Each structure stands twice: as C-alpha cells, then as structure tokens.
CSV table of C-alpha atoms in Angstrom, one decimal:
chain,number,residue,atom,x,y,z
E,56,MET,CA,-0.2,0.5,-0.4
E,57,ARG,CA,1.2,3.2,-1.4
E,58,PRO,CA,0.8,7.3,-0.6
E,59,ALA,CA,-1.5,9.3,-3.3
E,60,VAL,CA,-1.0,12.7,-4.1
E,61,PHE,CA,-5.3,13.8,-4.9
E,62,LEU,CA,-4.8,16.4,-7.4
E,63,ASP,CA,-8.3,18.7,-8.9
E,64,ARG,CA,-7.7,19.1,-12.4
E,65,ASP,CA,-9.1,23.0,-13.0
E,66,ASP,CA,-7.1,25.1,-11.9
E,67,THR,CA,-4.6,23.2,-10.1
E,68,LEU,CA,-3.0,21.3,-13.1
E,69,MET,CA,-4.8,22.8,-16.2
E,70,GLU,CA,-6.1,26.7,-16.6
E,71,ALA,CA,-9.4,26.6,-17.1
E,72,ASN,CA,-11.3,30.0,-15.8
E,73,SER,CA,-9.1,32.2,-17.8
E,74,LEU,CA,-10.0,30.5,-20.6
E,75,PRO,CA,-13.2,31.7,-22.9
E,76,ALA,CA,-15.9,30.4,-21.9
E,77,PRO,CA,-17.3,27.7,-24.1
E,78,PRO,CA,-20.6,27.5,-25.8
E,79,PRO,CA,-23.7,27.6,-23.7
E,80,PRO,CA,-25.3,25.1,-21.6
E,81,ALA,CA,-21.1,24.6,-20.2
E,82,ALA,CA,-20.6,27.4,-18.4
E,83,PRO,CA,-17.3,29.7,-18.1
E,84,GLY,CA,-13.7,27.5,-16.3
E,85,ASP,CA,-16.3,23.8,-18.2
E,86,VAL,CA,-12.7,22.5,-20.1
E,87,ILE,CA,-14.1,20.9,-23.2
E,88,ASP,CA,-11.8,20.7,-25.9
E,89,PRO,CA,-8.4,19.0,-25.6
E,90,ALA,CA,-6.9,21.5,-27.8
E,91,LEU,CA,-7.5,24.5,-25.0
E,92,VAL,CA,-5.4,22.5,-22.2
E,93,ARG,CA,-2.8,24.4,-20.6
E,94,LEU,CA,-0.7,23.4,-18.1
E,95,LEU,CA,-0.7,25.6,-15.0
E,96,PRO,CA,3.9,26.8,-14.8
E,97,GLY,CA,5.1,23.8,-12.7
E,98,ALA,CA,2.9,21.6,-13.1
E,99,ARG,CA,4.2,18.9,-15.4
E,100,GLU,CA,7.3,19.1,-13.6
E,101,ALA,CA,5.8,19.4,-9.8
E,102,CYS,CA,3.8,16.2,-11.2
E,103,ALA,CA,6.7,14.5,-12.1
E,104,ALA,CA,9.6,15.2,-9.0
E,105,LEU,CA,6.0,13.9,-6.5
E,106,LYS,CA,5.7,9.9,-8.9
E,107,ARG,CA,9.8,9.9,-8.7
E,108,ALA,CA,9.5,9.8,-4.5
E,109,GLY,CA,7.3,7.6,-5.1
E,110,PHE,CA,3.6,8.7,-4.6
E,111,ALA,CA,0.7,7.7,-7.0
E,112,LEU,CA,-1.0,10.6,-8.6
E,113,VAL,CA,-4.9,10.6,-9.0
E,114,VAL,CA,-7.0,13.4,-10.6
E,115,VAL,CA,-10.0,13.7,-8.8
E,116,SER,CA,-12.6,15.7,-10.9
E,117,ASN,CA,-15.8,17.3,-10.8
E,118,GLN,CA,-17.4,17.8,-13.8
E,119,GLY,CA,-20.5,19.4,-13.7
E,120,SER,CA,-20.5,20.3,-17.0
E,121,VAL,CA,-22.1,16.8,-17.9
E,122,ALA,CA,-24.8,17.1,-16.1
E,123,ARG,CA,-26.0,20.6,-17.6
E,124,GLY,CA,-25.4,18.9,-21.0
E,125,GLY,CA,-22.8,21.3,-22.0
E,126,ALA,CA,-19.8,18.1,-22.5
E,127,THR,CA,-20.0,14.4,-23.0
E,128,THR,CA,-18.8,11.9,-20.7
E,129,ALA,CA,-16.4,11.3,-23.9
E,130,GLN,CA,-15.1,14.7,-24.0
E,131,VAL,CA,-13.7,15.1,-20.7
E,132,ASP,CA,-12.1,12.2,-21.6
E,133,ARG,CA,-10.0,12.8,-24.3
E,134,VAL,CA,-9.5,16.2,-22.3
E,135,ASN,CA,-8.5,13.8,-19.4
E,136,ALA,CA,-6.2,12.3,-22.2
E,137,ARG,CA,-4.5,15.6,-23.3
E,138,LEU,CA,-3.9,16.6,-19.8
E,139,ALA,CA,-2.6,13.1,-18.7
E,140,SER,CA,-0.1,13.4,-22.1
E,141,LEU,CA,1.3,16.5,-21.7
E,142,LEU,CA,2.5,15.8,-17.9
E,143,GLY,CA,4.1,12.9,-19.4
E,144,ASP,CA,2.8,9.4,-19.8
E,145,SER,CA,2.0,7.0,-17.3
E,146,VAL,CA,2.5,9.8,-14.7
E,147,ILE,CA,-1.5,10.0,-13.5
E,148,ASP,CA,-1.4,6.9,-11.6
E,149,ALA,CA,-5.4,7.6,-12.7
E,150,PHE,CA,-8.5,9.6,-13.6
E,151,TYR,CA,-12.0,10.1,-11.5
E,152,TYR,CA,-14.1,12.3,-12.0
E,153,CYS,CA,-18.0,13.2,-11.3
E,154,PRO,CA,-20.4,13.9,-14.2
E,155,PHE,CA,-23.0,15.0,-11.3
E,156,HIS,CA,-25.0,18.0,-11.0
E,157,PRO,CA,-28.2,18.1,-8.9
E,158,ARG,CA,-29.2,21.2,-11.4
E,159,GLY,CA,-28.5,19.6,-14.6
E,160,ASN,CA,-30.7,19.4,-17.7
E,161,VAL,CA,-29.5,16.1,-18.1
E,162,PRO,CA,-31.3,13.4,-16.7
E,163,ALA,CA,-29.4,10.4,-16.2
E,164,PHE,CA,-26.9,12.7,-14.2
E,165,THR,CA,-29.2,15.0,-12.7
E,166,MET,CA,-28.6,13.9,-9.2
E,167,GLU,CA,-26.0,14.7,-6.1
E,168,HIS,CA,-24.0,12.3,-6.4
E,169,PRO,CA,-21.0,10.3,-3.0
E,170,TRP,CA,-18.5,11.6,-5.5
E,171,ARG,CA,-18.9,15.7,-6.1
E,172,LYS,CA,-16.6,17.1,-4.1
E,173,PRO,CA,-17.6,18.1,-1.3
E,174,SER,CA,-18.0,14.7,-0.5
E,175,PRO,CA,-15.6,12.2,-0.8
E,176,GLY,CA,-16.6,9.4,-2.9
E,177,MET,CA,-13.6,9.7,-5.8
E,178,ILE,CA,-10.8,9.5,-3.2
E,179,LEU,CA,-12.6,6.9,-1.1
E,180,ALA,CA,-13.1,4.3,-4.7
E,181,ALA,CA,-10.0,5.7,-5.8
E,182,ALA,CA,-8.1,4.5,-2.2
E,183,GLU,CA,-9.7,1.3,-2.9
E,184,ASP,CA,-8.9,0.6,-6.4
E,185,LEU,CA,-5.7,1.7,-6.6
E,186,SER,CA,-4.6,0.0,-2.3
E,187,LEU,CA,-3.7,3.7,-1.5
E,188,VAL,CA,-3.0,4.5,2.1
E,189,LEU,CA,-5.4,7.3,3.3
E,190,ALA,CA,-3.3,8.6,6.1
E,191,ARG,CA,0.3,9.1,4.2
E,192,SER,CA,-1.8,10.6,1.3
E,193,TRP,CA,-1.9,14.5,0.5
E,194,LEU,CA,-4.4,16.4,-1.5
E,195,VAL,CA,-4.0,19.2,-3.8
E,196,GLY,CA,-7.0,21.5,-4.7
E,197,ASP,CA,-7.7,25.0,-5.5
E,198,ALA,CA,-11.6,24.8,-3.7
E,199,GLY,CA,-12.5,24.3,-0.4
E,200,ARG,CA,-14.9,21.7,-1.3
E,201,ASP,CA,-11.4,20.2,-2.4
E,202,ILE,CA,-9.7,20.4,0.7
E,203,GLN,CA,-12.9,19.6,2.6
E,204,ALA,CA,-13.1,16.2,0.5
E,205,GLY,CA,-9.7,15.3,1.6
E,206,ILE,CA,-10.4,15.6,5.6
E,207,ALA,CA,-14.0,14.0,5.2
E,208,ALA,CA,-11.2,11.5,3.7
E,209,GLY,CA,-9.9,11.2,5.8
E,210,ILE,CA,-7.1,12.7,5.4
E,211,ASP,CA,-5.3,15.0,7.5
E,212,PRO,CA,-6.0,18.7,7.3
E,213,SER,CA,-2.8,19.6,7.4
E,214,ARG,CA,-1.5,17.1,4.3
E,215,CYS,CA,-4.7,19.1,2.3
E,216,LEU,CA,-3.6,22.2,0.3
E,217,ARG,CA,-5.0,24.8,-1.6
E,218,VAL,CA,-3.0,26.1,-4.8
E,219,GLY,CA,-3.7,30.1,-5.7
E,220,PRO,CA,-2.0,33.1,-5.3
E,221,ALA,CA,-0.8,32.0,-1.8
E,222,MET,CA,1.3,28.5,-3.0
E,223,SER,CA,2.0,27.4,-6.6
E,224,ILE,CA,1.5,23.9,-7.6
E,225,THR,CA,5.4,23.7,-6.8
E,226,GLN,CA,5.1,25.3,-4.0
E,227,ALA,CA,3.0,22.5,-2.9
E,228,MET,CA,5.1,20.0,-3.8
E,229,GLU,CA,8.1,20.9,-2.3
E,230,THR,CA,5.8,20.9,1.0
E,231,ILE,CA,4.7,17.2,0.4
E,232,LEU,CA,8.0,16.5,-0.1
E,233,GLY,CA,9.9,18.5,2.1
E,234,SER,CA,7.5,16.6,4.9
E,235,ALA,CA,8.5,13.3,3.2
E,236,ARG,CA,11.9,14.2,3.7
E,237,HIS,CA,11.2,14.2,7.6
C-alpha cells in the first residue's frame, strides 16, 4: 500500500477559469476541448517529482458540465487524455471524475452523488481501487470543496493544500516532498 497525492484538475494542474467561456450550456471554467488544455506553470515538473518520490498521482475532478449538457463523458475523457499526455505518459495513475450535478438538465446525471466534492467518494474509491494509504496521502486543489473532500476522506487537514495566489503547484510539491524527507 502506498501513499497518493490526489489532485484537482481545473485550475490546479491546468488552466480553466482564465480560458474563454465555452458555448452554453457549458459554463465558464468548463474545459471541453482538448485543444485548450494548458498546463499551469510548474505542473509537469511537480507531478514528475512527486511520482519519482513514490506517490501515486490521482486526479479527482467535479465535471458538472456533463449534467448540464455542456459536455459529454467522451469529451471529459479526451480532455483528461490530453492532460495526461502533457504531464507525461504514465505520470497520472488514474483519473476519477464526477459527471453528476443536482441542478443539471441531463436526467441521467442530474442528482447529488457521493463522488461530487466536497463529498469524499472519488478519493475513497481510488484508495480502494489502487490500494492507497490515506493516512500518508495528500490532496492538492484550488477550492474549499477540494480541501473538504480530502478531510472527509480521512486525509489530515495539514496534508490538504490549497493552490492559488498564495501557493503554486510547485510550492505544494515542495511542501509534500519536504514532509516526506522528515
């Protein structure tokens, strides 16, 4: 059993809210075109360093655009494949995403779901599927719901890092690797 770093996708590893808004019913921040995938500065290097240090890397992402009819699961899969390619093949161990949203308009996906952050379902499923040790794992995301999901999954709050203006993905990686050395 090994530790993991659970990573949010949009505005943690790749640009999202800074991109031009997609056509409705997709919403600003929904990345539905793989050609628009742009890594955030330092994301590739940070992921490679974490992988070399022995962490499993798992992307956990809400993708409510599917429930709103703004994207298909196939489009989400293509965006994830493009992200994986840009990060370096085999760096990401798994992608988990939640296509559900309680205010959607696609009946099959219009509901609350235990995988939708801030619920911990994606993290718990990945831990079981990949034999991960949550007590030694980390979560990195850009929103409060990411941090809440990590804590709800049993990750120590001090291991749930929020990237943004005060912390880059590179600084998050340095914090994780610094802790692993002690």
